[in-house]
């Protein structure tokens, strides 16, 4: 009992001191020069105390720049396409084997693309290339690529991108992105590829 | 003594024969019923060396003759005067004698074919510059076949194809044996799927030269190129009607590829299929009354035939889960197409009368068959070497020969006429 009340008294004391300290924020803190201890060090000559460094706080440090200040997009069209793809502003839609319907992933990719095309990318026209994997036949795949490109175009249009800004072309299996001959390569090659083509 | 004679005879037969060492007879005379054995001694050449006419004239001539299906070459013993006894010994029914001489810049070639009685069965003189000697050889071979068969051989026909050997896919032509390969387009852009006009003078094809896929027509010598404005997208698989100036092709509006027909001046466009699924790859029947095509309407690409107005659609292919590239034989009785069998594409030939099909099996993937004008050969593309190359085989699948070697080559289309 006695031990408890002693501890309580100490605690109270610390709290009071703490409150006192908080109540006096303007009281300058003593400048503490750290004591460097080293076995072989020469005797430490304490530096004379410096005045506290004043940090000038400018307004801009409290403003996040990117969302407000307009992003500078690359002027070169090829560079712009790389930039827009790598930032996810425009995203290709991928298809199943011998399919031209849009999966949930493909819809999400086109939705992101549509948002950018209606926003920062408003000034650009779009070419949608339809591509197929190598496993089919050349002539049928040219038609399949046409269907894929136009499916993507129509979806972008339903999301509010002006259809007159979008052109399509089918390359069938003529221009694979991945030259491989396995499932992963084929999956990458079955796509509607979005290309910005200038204003 | 008897042994010695037999040995000598064996040696004579086994010796490499002058000017005929390159010849490989592809017809087995024991299997063919109406093959004639023909002896062809090396030509007598005056005014030029034998070597100067051997490569461009004699070799292609003897190769054509050996592959004609009409003749089998009877090997002659070397350095022996041609006598009736010699011809009898090698069992030759015919003798083809060639005399070549120069006249100024021209070569004059006289060909005379005689039978065992010495009677002339064929005689003709040809003249042309050195650059035309190979064409002259194909012409002579074709004439020889016609003299016995009533129909010319395929030796003057041409195969159109697409090649990327110069960096871009362009349209190329070659002779029936793979010789004389030359580019006829120079778009510097993806150009594919050539198809001959019925008169052998023009080709229609697809090029992406403007960034979209467009239909073009070009003369066989590379001139007179025009773009046919169809008002549609895609413009692929274009093919001339054998009987009119119509072109069947795949056009698309809003991602709905269908079979259309348009005149070669871009007028009179009409739509033949209306299904919401993919239609592609039209090809005319030889009389122009029917069109075969590929459709995905059943759930997978299959071959269908309709009449040239788009009515009376019937399905042709039932084997394979992916069929495309249908093409009628010149007599209209069969259709060859690309058919996937166990994951690989093969050339399948289907008899339209009884529905029987046969696979002309081969290594790798084999696609885009096209018939020779005489209906005895099929050219196709295969990736069996690791690259797409064009091959040619007999309709029974025998005598497969690779015709292209530089770069990658595909989309073969054999000219419709023999000459």
Coordinates of C-alpha atoms in Angstrom, one line a residue:
Chain A
X1 CA 0.0 0.0 0.0
X2 CA 2.8 2.3 1.0
X3 CA 4.8 1.3 -2.1
X4 CA 1.9 2.1 -4.3
X5 CA 1.3 5.6 -2.9
X6 CA 5.0 6.3 -3.3
X7 CA 4.9 5.4 -7.0
X8 CA 1.7 7.4 -7.5
X9 CA 3.4 10.5 -6.0
X10 CA 6.3 10.1 -8.4
X11 CA 4.1 9.7 -11.4
X12 CA 2.1 12.8 -10.4
X13 CA 5.3 14.7 -10.1
X14 CA 6.4 13.7 -13.6
X15 CA 3.0 14.6 -15.1
X16 CA 3.0 18.0 -13.4
X17 CA 6.5 18.7 -14.6
X18 CA 5.5 17.6 -18.1
X19 CA 2.4 19.8 -18.1
X20 CA 4.6 22.7 -16.9
X21 CA 7.0 22.1 -19.7
X22 CA 4.2 21.9 -22.3
X23 CA 2.7 25.1 -20.9
X24 CA 6.0 27.0 -21.5
X25 CA 6.8 26.1 -25.2
X26 CA 8.6 29.4 -25.8
X27 CA 11.3 28.6 -23.2
X28 CA 14.5 27.9 -25.3
X29 CA 15.9 24.5 -25.0
X30 CA 19.5 24.3 -23.8
X31 CA 21.8 23.6 -26.6
X32 CA 23.4 20.2 -26.0
X33 CA 26.7 19.5 -27.6
X34 CA 27.1 15.8 -28.0
X35 CA 30.1 14.4 -26.3
X36 CA 32.3 12.4 -28.7
X37 CA 34.1 9.6 -27.1
X38 CA 36.8 7.8 -28.8
X39 CA 39.7 5.7 -27.5
X40 CA 42.4 7.3 -29.6
X41 CA 40.7 10.6 -30.1
X42 CA 42.5 13.8 -29.1
X43 CA 41.0 15.7 -26.3
X44 CA 37.7 17.1 -27.5
X45 CA 37.5 20.8 -27.6
X46 CA 33.9 21.8 -27.1
X47 CA 32.7 24.0 -29.9
X48 CA 31.2 27.3 -28.9
X49 CA 27.4 27.1 -28.9
X50 CA 25.9 28.2 -32.2
X51 CA 22.7 30.1 -32.5
X52 CA 19.8 27.9 -33.7
X53 CA 19.6 27.7 -37.5
X54 CA 16.6 29.5 -38.8
X55 CA 14.5 27.5 -41.4
X56 CA 12.5 29.7 -43.6
X57 CA 9.2 27.9 -44.3
X58 CA 7.8 28.8 -47.6
X59 CA 4.3 28.3 -48.6
X60 CA 5.1 25.9 -51.5
X61 CA 6.4 23.2 -49.2
X62 CA 2.8 22.7 -48.0
X63 CA 1.5 22.3 -51.5
X64 CA 1.6 19.0 -53.3
X65 CA 2.6 19.9 -56.8
X66 CA 1.7 17.0 -59.0
X67 CA -2.1 17.0 -58.9
X68 CA -2.4 20.7 -59.4
X69 CA 0.4 21.7 -61.7
X70 CA -0.2 20.3 -65.2
X71 CA 2.1 17.4 -66.2
X72 CA 4.4 18.1 -69.1
X73 CA 3.9 15.2 -71.6
X74 CA 6.6 14.3 -74.0
X75 CA 6.3 16.1 -77.3
X76 CA 7.7 13.2 -79.4
X77 CA 4.8 10.9 -80.2
X78 CA 6.8 7.6 -79.7
X79 CA 8.2 8.9 -76.5
X80 CA 4.7 9.9 -75.4
X81 CA 3.4 6.5 -76.1
X82 CA 6.1 4.9 -74.0
X83 CA 5.4 7.4 -71.3
X84 CA 1.6 6.9 -71.4
X85 CA 1.9 3.1 -71.4
X86 CA 4.5 3.0 -68.6
X87 CA 2.4 5.3 -66.4
X88 CA -0.7 3.3 -67.1
X89 CA -2.5 6.2 -68.7
X90 CA -3.3 4.0 -71.7
X91 CA -3.5 0.3 -71.3
X92 CA -3.9 -2.5 -73.8
X93 CA -6.8 -4.9 -73.6
X94 CA -5.9 -8.6 -73.7
X95 CA -8.1 -11.4 -75.1
X96 CA -8.6 -15.1 -74.7
X97 CA -7.7 -17.6 -77.4
X98 CA -9.9 -17.0 -80.5
X99 CA -11.9 -14.5 -78.4
X100 CA -13.0 -11.0 -79.2
X101 CA -15.1 -10.3 -76.1
X102 CA -13.7 -8.2 -73.2
X103 CA -12.8 -9.8 -69.9
X104 CA -13.1 -7.9 -66.6
X105 CA -9.3 -7.1 -66.8
X106 CA -9.7 -5.9 -70.4
X107 CA -12.6 -3.7 -69.4
X108 CA -10.6 -2.3 -66.4
X109 CA -7.7 -1.5 -68.7
X110 CA -9.9 0.3 -71.2
X111 CA -11.7 2.2 -68.4
X112 CA -8.4 3.6 -67.2
X113 CA -7.5 4.5 -70.7
X114 CA -10.8 6.2 -71.3
X115 CA -10.4 8.3 -68.1
X116 CA -7.1 9.6 -69.3
X117 CA -8.2 10.1 -72.9
X118 CA -11.1 12.2 -71.5
X119 CA -8.8 14.1 -69.1
X120 CA -5.1 14.9 -69.7
X121 CA -5.1 13.0 -72.9
X122 CA -8.1 14.8 -74.3
X123 CA -6.1 16.3 -77.1
X124 CA -4.9 13.1 -78.6
X125 CA -6.3 10.8 -81.2
X126 CA -6.1 7.0 -80.8
X127 CA -5.2 4.1 -83.1
X128 CA -6.3 0.7 -81.8
X129 CA -4.4 -2.2 -83.3
X130 CA -5.9 -5.6 -83.2
X131 CA -3.4 -8.4 -82.8
X132 CA -3.5 -12.2 -82.6
X133 CA -1.2 -15.0 -81.5
X134 CA 0.5 -17.2 -84.1
X135 CA -1.6 -20.3 -83.5
X136 CA -4.4 -19.5 -85.9
X137 CA -4.2 -19.0 -89.6
X138 CA -3.1 -15.7 -91.2
X139 CA -6.3 -14.8 -93.1
X140 CA -8.8 -15.6 -90.3
X141 CA -6.6 -13.9 -87.8
X142 CA -6.6 -10.7 -89.8
X143 CA -10.4 -10.7 -89.4
X144 CA -10.2 -11.6 -85.8
X145 CA -7.8 -8.8 -85.1
X146 CA -10.3 -6.4 -86.8
X147 CA -13.0 -7.6 -84.4
X148 CA -10.8 -7.2 -81.4
X149 CA -9.7 -3.7 -82.3
X150 CA -13.3 -2.6 -82.9
X151 CA -14.6 -4.2 -79.7
X152 CA -12.0 -2.1 -77.8
X153 CA -13.0 1.0 -79.8
X154 CA -16.7 0.6 -79.1
X155 CA -16.0 0.1 -75.4
X156 CA -14.0 3.3 -75.2
X157 CA -16.8 5.1 -77.0
X158 CA -19.4 3.8 -74.5
X159 CA -17.2 5.2 -71.8
X160 CA -17.4 8.6 -73.4
X161 CA -14.4 8.8 -75.7
X162 CA -15.5 10.4 -78.9
X163 CA -15.5 7.6 -81.5
X164 CA -14.3 9.9 -84.2
X165 CA -11.0 10.2 -82.4
X166 CA -10.4 6.5 -82.7
X167 CA -9.1 4.6 -85.7
X168 CA -8.6 0.9 -85.9
X169 CA -6.3 -1.5 -87.9
X170 CA -5.8 -5.2 -87.7
X171 CA -2.4 -6.8 -88.0
X172 CA -3.6 -10.3 -87.3
X173 CA -0.6 -12.4 -86.4
X174 CA 1.8 -10.3 -88.5
X175 CA 3.3 -8.2 -85.7
X176 CA 3.7 -10.2 -82.5
X177 CA 4.9 -8.2 -79.5
X178 CA 6.5 -11.3 -78.0
X179 CA 8.4 -13.5 -80.5
X180 CA 8.1 -16.5 -78.2
X181 CA 6.1 -19.6 -78.9
X182 CA 4.7 -20.4 -75.5
X183 CA 1.5 -19.6 -73.6
X184 CA 2.9 -16.5 -72.0
X185 CA 4.0 -15.1 -75.3
X186 CA 0.7 -16.0 -77.0
X187 CA -1.2 -14.3 -74.1
X188 CA 0.8 -11.1 -74.6
X189 CA 0.2 -11.2 -78.4
X190 CA -3.6 -11.4 -78.2
X191 CA -4.4 -7.8 -77.7
X192 CA -6.0 -4.5 -78.7
X193 CA -2.9 -2.2 -78.6
X194 CA -3.6 1.4 -77.9
X195 CA -1.5 3.9 -79.8
X196 CA -1.6 7.7 -79.4
X197 CA -1.4 9.3 -82.9
X198 CA -1.2 13.0 -82.3
X199 CA -3.7 15.7 -81.9
Chain B
X1 CA 32.3 -63.8 -119.6
X2 CA 28.6 -63.4 -118.7
X3 CA 29.7 -62.0 -115.3
X4 CA 32.0 -59.5 -117.1
X5 CA 29.2 -58.3 -119.3
X6 CA 26.8 -57.9 -116.4
X7 CA 29.5 -56.0 -114.5
X8 CA 30.2 -53.7 -117.5
X9 CA 26.5 -53.1 -117.9
X10 CA 26.2 -52.2 -114.2
X11 CA 29.1 -50.0 -114.4
X12 CA 27.7 -48.2 -117.4
X13 CA 24.4 -47.6 -115.7
X14 CA 26.1 -46.5 -112.5
X15 CA 28.5 -44.1 -114.2
X16 CA 27.6 -40.5 -113.9
X17 CA 26.0 -39.5 -117.1
X18 CA 27.2 -36.5 -119.1
X19 CA 24.8 -33.6 -118.6
X20 CA 22.3 -35.8 -116.9
X21 CA 23.9 -36.2 -113.6
X22 CA 21.6 -33.6 -112.1
X23 CA 18.5 -35.2 -113.2
X24 CA 16.4 -37.1 -110.8
X25 CA 13.4 -38.8 -112.3
X26 CA 10.6 -38.4 -110.0
X27 CA 8.2 -40.7 -111.7
X28 CA 8.5 -44.4 -111.0
X29 CA 7.8 -45.9 -114.5
X30 CA 6.7 -49.2 -112.9
X31 CA 3.9 -47.4 -111.1
X32 CA 2.8 -45.1 -114.0
X33 CA 0.8 -46.7 -116.7
X34 CA 1.2 -44.1 -119.4
X35 CA 4.6 -42.7 -118.8
X36 CA 6.8 -42.5 -121.9
X37 CA 10.5 -43.1 -121.6
X38 CA 12.5 -40.4 -123.3
X39 CA 16.2 -40.1 -124.0
X40 CA 17.6 -36.6 -124.1
X41 CA 21.2 -36.4 -125.2
X42 CA 23.1 -33.2 -124.4
X43 CA 22.4 -30.5 -127.0
X44 CA 24.8 -29.8 -129.8
X45 CA 25.9 -26.3 -129.3
X46 CA 27.6 -24.1 -131.9
X47 CA 28.7 -20.5 -131.2
X48 CA 28.7 -21.0 -127.5
X49 CA 29.9 -23.4 -124.9
X50 CA 27.8 -26.2 -123.5
X51 CA 28.2 -24.8 -120.0
X52 CA 26.7 -21.5 -121.1
X53 CA 23.4 -23.3 -122.0
X54 CA 23.5 -26.2 -119.5
X55 CA 22.4 -24.2 -116.4
X56 CA 19.9 -21.8 -118.0
X57 CA 18.5 -24.2 -120.6
X58 CA 19.3 -27.9 -120.4
X59 CA 18.9 -28.4 -116.7
X60 CA 15.5 -26.7 -116.2
X61 CA 14.3 -28.4 -119.4
X62 CA 15.2 -31.9 -118.3
X63 CA 13.9 -31.2 -114.8
X64 CA 10.6 -30.1 -116.1
X65 CA 10.3 -33.1 -118.4
X66 CA 11.2 -35.5 -115.6
X67 CA 8.5 -34.0 -113.4
X68 CA 5.9 -33.8 -116.1
X69 CA 4.1 -37.0 -115.2
X70 CA 4.1 -37.8 -118.9
X71 CA 7.7 -38.6 -119.5
X72 CA 10.4 -40.5 -117.6
X73 CA 13.9 -39.8 -118.7
X74 CA 15.8 -42.9 -119.9
X75 CA 19.5 -42.4 -118.9
X76 CA 21.9 -42.6 -121.8
X77 CA 25.3 -44.2 -121.5
X78 CA 28.0 -41.6 -121.7
X79 CA 30.1 -40.9 -124.9
X80 CA 28.1 -43.4 -126.9
X81 CA 26.7 -42.6 -130.3
X82 CA 22.9 -42.6 -130.2
X83 CA 21.7 -45.6 -132.3
X84 CA 18.4 -47.4 -132.4
X85 CA 20.2 -50.3 -130.6
X86 CA 21.3 -48.0 -127.7
X87 CA 17.7 -46.6 -127.4
X88 CA 16.3 -50.0 -127.4
X89 CA 18.8 -51.1 -124.7
X90 CA 17.8 -48.3 -122.4
X91 CA 14.1 -48.9 -123.2
X92 CA 13.6 -45.4 -124.6
X93 CA 10.4 -44.9 -126.6
X94 CA 11.3 -41.3 -127.6
X95 CA 14.4 -39.3 -128.4
X96 CA 14.6 -35.6 -127.9
X97 CA 17.4 -34.0 -129.8
X98 CA 18.4 -30.4 -129.2
X99 CA 20.5 -28.1 -131.4
X100 CA 21.6 -24.8 -130.0
X101 CA 23.3 -22.1 -132.0
X102 CA 23.9 -18.4 -131.7
X103 CA 22.7 -15.7 -134.1
X104 CA 24.0 -12.3 -133.0
X105 CA 22.7 -11.8 -129.5
X106 CA 20.1 -14.5 -129.8
X107 CA 20.2 -18.2 -129.1
X108 CA 18.3 -20.4 -131.5
X109 CA 17.1 -23.7 -130.1
X110 CA 15.8 -26.4 -132.3
X111 CA 14.0 -29.3 -130.7
X112 CA 13.0 -32.5 -132.4
X113 CA 11.3 -35.5 -130.8
X114 CA 11.3 -38.8 -132.7
X115 CA 9.8 -42.2 -131.8
X116 CA 11.6 -45.5 -132.2
X117 CA 10.7 -45.7 -135.9
X118 CA 12.5 -42.4 -136.4
X119 CA 9.3 -40.5 -137.1
X120 CA 9.2 -37.0 -135.9
X121 CA 6.5 -36.5 -133.1
X122 CA 7.4 -32.9 -132.3
X123 CA 9.6 -30.3 -133.9
X124 CA 9.9 -26.6 -133.0
X125 CA 12.4 -23.8 -133.1
X126 CA 12.8 -21.2 -130.4
X127 CA 14.8 -18.0 -130.4
X128 CA 15.7 -15.7 -127.5
X129 CA 18.5 -13.8 -125.8
X130 CA 20.6 -15.5 -123.1
X131 CA 18.4 -14.0 -120.4
X132 CA 15.4 -15.8 -121.9
X133 CA 16.9 -19.3 -122.1
X134 CA 15.2 -20.6 -118.9
X135 CA 11.9 -19.3 -120.0
X136 CA 12.5 -20.9 -123.4
X137 CA 13.2 -24.2 -121.6
X138 CA 9.9 -24.0 -119.6
X139 CA 8.1 -23.2 -122.9
X140 CA 9.6 -26.2 -124.7
X141 CA 8.8 -28.5 -121.8
X142 CA 5.2 -27.3 -121.8
X143 CA 4.9 -27.7 -125.5
X144 CA 6.2 -31.2 -125.3
X145 CA 3.6 -32.1 -122.7
X146 CA 0.9 -30.5 -124.8
X147 CA 2.0 -32.5 -127.9
X148 CA 1.2 -35.7 -126.1
X149 CA -1.4 -34.7 -123.6
X150 CA -3.4 -32.0 -125.4
X151 CA -2.8 -29.7 -122.4
X152 CA 0.2 -27.7 -121.5
X153 CA 2.4 -28.5 -118.5
X154 CA 2.6 -26.1 -115.6
X155 CA 6.2 -25.0 -116.4
X156 CA 5.4 -21.5 -117.6
X157 CA 3.1 -20.8 -114.7
X158 CA 4.1 -18.4 -111.9
X159 CA 3.7 -18.4 -108.2
X160 CA 3.1 -15.1 -106.4
X161 CA 4.0 -14.9 -102.7
X162 CA 5.1 -12.5 -99.9
X163 CA 8.7 -12.3 -98.8
X164 CA 10.4 -10.3 -96.1
X165 CA 13.9 -11.0 -97.4
X166 CA 14.5 -7.3 -98.1
X167 CA 13.4 -6.1 -94.7
X168 CA 9.7 -5.6 -95.4
X169 CA 7.0 -8.0 -96.5
X170 CA 6.6 -7.4 -100.2
X171 CA 4.9 -9.2 -103.1
X172 CA 7.2 -11.4 -105.1
X173 CA 7.0 -13.8 -108.1
X174 CA 8.8 -16.9 -109.0
X175 CA 8.7 -19.6 -111.7
X176 CA 7.0 -22.9 -111.0
X177 CA 10.3 -24.5 -110.0
X178 CA 11.4 -21.6 -107.6
X179 CA 13.6 -19.9 -110.2
X180 CA 13.7 -16.3 -111.2
X181 CA 12.5 -14.9 -107.9
X182 CA 11.8 -11.1 -108.1
X183 CA 9.9 -8.5 -106.1
X184 CA 7.1 -6.7 -107.9
X185 CA 6.1 -4.3 -105.1
X186 CA 8.3 -1.8 -103.2
X187 CA 5.9 -0.3 -100.6
X188 CA 8.4 -0.5 -97.8
X189 CA 5.5 -1.6 -95.7
X190 CA 3.7 -4.8 -94.9
X191 CA 2.3 -6.2 -98.2
X192 CA 0.7 -9.6 -98.2
X193 CA -1.7 -12.1 -99.7
X194 CA -1.3 -11.8 -103.5
X195 CA -3.8 -13.3 -105.8
X196 CA -3.6 -13.7 -109.6
X197 CA -6.1 -12.4 -112.1
X198 CA -7.4 -15.1 -114.4
X199 CA -5.4 -13.7 -117.4
X200 CA -2.1 -13.9 -115.4
X201 CA -1.5 -10.3 -116.0
X202 CA -2.4 -8.7 -112.6
X203 CA -2.3 -9.4 -108.9
X204 CA -4.6 -8.1 -106.2
X205 CA -3.1 -7.9 -102.6
X206 CA -3.3 -6.2 -99.3
X207 CA -0.8 -3.5 -98.2
X208 CA -0.5 -1.5 -95.0
X209 CA 1.4 1.3 -96.9
X210 CA -1.0 4.0 -95.7
X211 CA -1.1 2.6 -92.1
X212 CA -4.5 0.9 -92.8
X213 CA -4.9 -2.3 -94.7
X214 CA -5.9 -1.5 -98.3
X215 CA -6.5 -3.4 -101.5
X216 CA -4.1 -2.8 -104.4
X217 CA -3.9 -4.2 -107.9
X218 CA -0.5 -4.3 -109.7
X219 CA 0.7 -5.6 -113.1
X220 CA 2.8 -8.8 -113.0
X221 CA 5.8 -6.7 -114.1
X222 CA 5.4 -4.3 -111.2
X223 CA 3.7 -1.4 -113.1
X224 CA 0.3 0.2 -113.1
X225 CA -0.3 -0.1 -109.4
X226 CA -3.7 1.2 -108.2
X227 CA -5.5 1.2 -104.8
X228 CA -9.0 0.0 -104.9
X229 CA -11.0 2.2 -102.5
X230 CA -13.7 -0.1 -101.1
X231 CA -15.0 2.2 -98.4
X232 CA -14.5 -0.6 -95.9
X233 CA -11.9 -1.6 -93.4
X234 CA -9.7 -4.8 -93.6
X235 CA -9.7 -5.4 -97.4
X236 CA -7.9 -8.7 -97.0
X237 CA -8.0 -12.0 -98.8
X238 CA -8.9 -10.3 -102.1
X239 CA -9.3 -12.7 -105.1
X240 CA -10.3 -12.1 -108.7
X241 CA -13.3 -13.8 -110.2
X242 CA -12.2 -16.3 -112.9
X243 CA -15.0 -15.1 -115.2
X244 CA -15.5 -11.3 -114.6
X245 CA -13.8 -8.2 -113.2
X246 CA -15.3 -8.9 -109.8
X247 CA -13.0 -9.2 -106.7
X248 CA -14.2 -11.1 -103.6
X249 CA -12.6 -9.9 -100.4
X250 CA -13.1 -9.5 -96.6
X251 CA -14.4 -6.1 -95.7
X252 CA -15.4 -4.8 -92.3
X253 CA -17.7 -2.2 -90.9
X254 CA -17.4 -1.6 -87.2
X255 CA -15.5 -4.8 -86.5
X256 CA -17.8 -7.1 -88.4
X257 CA -15.7 -8.9 -91.1
X258 CA -17.9 -10.2 -94.0
X259 CA -17.4 -11.4 -97.5
X260 CA -17.9 -8.7 -100.1
X261 CA -17.6 -8.4 -103.9
X262 CA -16.4 -5.3 -105.7
X263 CA -15.4 -4.5 -109.3
X264 CA -11.7 -3.9 -110.0
X265 CA -12.5 -0.2 -110.5
X266 CA -14.0 0.1 -107.0
X267 CA -17.6 0.2 -108.2
X268 CA -20.5 -2.1 -107.5
X269 CA -19.7 -3.2 -104.0
X270 CA -22.1 -5.8 -102.5
X271 CA -22.1 -7.8 -99.4
X272 CA -22.5 -11.5 -99.5
X273 CA -22.5 -12.6 -95.9
X274 CA -24.4 -11.0 -93.0
X275 CA -23.6 -13.1 -90.0
X276 CA -22.4 -11.3 -86.9
X277 CA -19.5 -13.7 -86.6
X278 CA -16.2 -13.6 -88.4
X279 CA -16.2 -14.4 -92.1
X280 CA -12.9 -14.5 -94.1
X281 CA -10.9 -16.0 -96.9
X282 CA -13.2 -16.1 -99.9
X283 CA -12.1 -18.1 -103.0
X284 CA -14.0 -18.5 -106.3
X285 CA -14.9 -21.9 -107.9
X286 CA -13.3 -22.2 -111.3
X287 CA -16.6 -21.4 -113.1
X288 CA -17.2 -18.3 -110.9
X289 CA -20.6 -19.6 -109.7
X290 CA -19.6 -20.4 -106.1
X291 CA -17.4 -18.9 -103.4
X292 CA -15.8 -20.8 -100.6
X293 CA -15.0 -19.0 -97.4
X294 CA -14.2 -19.4 -93.7
X295 CA -16.7 -18.6 -90.9
X296 CA -16.7 -18.7 -87.2
X297 CA -20.5 -19.1 -87.0
X298 CA -20.3 -22.6 -85.6
X299 CA -17.9 -21.6 -82.8
X300 CA -14.7 -22.4 -84.6
X301 CA -13.3 -21.4 -88.0
X302 CA -14.8 -23.8 -90.6
X303 CA -15.1 -23.9 -94.4
X304 CA -18.3 -23.1 -96.2
X305 CA -19.4 -22.8 -99.8
X306 CA -22.1 -20.4 -101.1
X307 CA -23.2 -19.4 -104.5
X308 CA -21.7 -16.2 -105.9
X309 CA -24.8 -14.2 -104.8
X310 CA -24.4 -15.3 -101.2
X311 CA -27.2 -17.8 -101.1
X312 CA -27.3 -21.5 -100.4
X313 CA -24.5 -21.6 -97.8
X314 CA -23.4 -25.1 -96.9
X315 CA -20.6 -26.3 -94.6
X316 CA -17.8 -28.3 -96.2
X317 CA -15.3 -29.0 -93.3
X318 CA -16.2 -31.1 -90.3
X319 CA -12.8 -32.4 -89.2
X320 CA -10.4 -30.2 -87.3
X321 CA -11.1 -27.4 -84.9
X322 CA -9.6 -24.7 -87.1
X323 CA -9.9 -24.7 -90.9
X324 CA -9.1 -21.9 -93.3
X325 CA -7.5 -21.1 -96.7
X326 CA -10.0 -23.1 -98.8
X327 CA -9.2 -23.2 -102.5
X328 CA -11.0 -25.1 -105.3
X329 CA -9.0 -27.4 -107.6
X330 CA -8.9 -26.3 -111.2
X331 CA -11.6 -28.9 -112.2
X332 CA -13.8 -27.7 -109.3
X333 CA -14.2 -31.2 -107.9
X334 CA -12.0 -30.8 -104.8
X335 CA -11.2 -28.2 -102.2
X336 CA -7.8 -28.0 -100.5
X337 CA -7.6 -26.2 -97.2
X338 CA -5.6 -25.7 -94.0
X339 CA -6.9 -27.9 -91.3
X340 CA -5.6 -28.3 -87.7
X341 CA -4.9 -31.8 -86.8
X342 CA -3.7 -32.6 -83.2
X343 CA -2.6 -29.0 -82.7
X344 CA -0.7 -28.7 -86.1
X345 CA -1.9 -27.3 -89.3
X346 CA -1.9 -29.6 -92.3
X347 CA -3.1 -29.4 -95.9
X348 CA -6.4 -31.3 -96.3
X349 CA -8.0 -32.1 -99.6
X350 CA -11.7 -32.7 -99.6
X351 CA -13.7 -34.3 -102.5
X352 CA -16.8 -32.1 -102.9
X353 CA -18.8 -34.9 -104.5
X354 CA -18.4 -37.7 -101.9
X355 CA -17.1 -35.6 -99.0
X356 CA -14.0 -37.8 -98.5
X357 CA -11.0 -36.0 -97.2
X358 CA -7.3 -36.8 -97.0
X359 CA -4.4 -35.2 -95.2
X360 CA -1.2 -34.4 -97.0
X361 CA 0.8 -34.8 -93.9
X362 CA 4.1 -33.1 -93.3
X363 CA 6.4 -31.8 -90.7
X364 CA 5.7 -28.5 -88.9
X365 CA 2.7 -26.3 -89.7
X366 CA 1.6 -26.4 -93.3
X367 CA -0.8 -23.7 -94.6
X368 CA -2.3 -21.8 -97.5
X369 CA -2.4 -24.4 -100.3
X370 CA -2.7 -23.3 -103.9
X371 CA -3.2 -25.5 -107.0
X372 CA -1.1 -25.5 -110.1
X373 CA -3.1 -24.7 -113.2
X374 CA -3.0 -28.3 -114.3
X375 CA -4.3 -29.5 -110.9
X376 CA -1.4 -31.9 -110.4
X377 CA 0.6 -29.9 -107.8
X378 CA -0.1 -28.0 -104.7
X379 CA 2.2 -25.2 -103.3
X380 CA 1.9 -24.3 -99.7
X381 CA 3.8 -22.6 -96.9
X382 CA 5.5 -24.6 -94.1
X383 CA 7.5 -23.6 -91.0
X384 CA 9.1 -27.1 -90.8
X385 CA 12.6 -25.6 -91.2
X386 CA 12.0 -23.1 -88.4
X387 CA 11.1 -20.4 -90.8
X388 CA 8.2 -19.9 -93.1
X389 CA 9.1 -21.1 -96.6
X390 CA 7.2 -22.1 -99.7
X391 CA 7.1 -25.7 -100.8
X392 CA 5.5 -27.6 -103.7
X393 CA 4.2 -31.2 -103.8
X394 CA 2.2 -33.5 -106.0
X395 CA -1.5 -33.7 -105.1
X396 CA -0.8 -37.1 -103.6
X397 CA 1.7 -35.5 -101.2
X398 CA 4.8 -36.9 -102.9
X399 CA 7.9 -35.1 -104.3
X400 CA 7.9 -32.3 -101.7
X401 CA 10.4 -29.6 -102.7
X402 CA 11.4 -26.4 -101.0
X403 CA 11.2 -23.4 -103.4
X404 CA 12.2 -20.4 -101.3
X405 CA 15.3 -20.1 -99.0
X406 CA 15.9 -16.3 -98.4
X407 CA 14.3 -14.6 -95.5
X408 CA 10.8 -15.8 -94.7
X409 CA 8.2 -16.5 -97.4
X410 CA 4.5 -17.2 -97.3
X411 CA 1.1 -16.6 -99.0
X412 CA 1.7 -18.6 -102.2
X413 CA -0.8 -18.1 -105.0
X414 CA -0.3 -20.1 -108.2
X415 CA -1.3 -18.4 -111.5
X416 CA -4.5 -19.6 -112.9
X417 CA -3.3 -20.2 -116.5
X418 CA -0.5 -22.5 -117.5
X419 CA 0.9 -19.9 -119.9

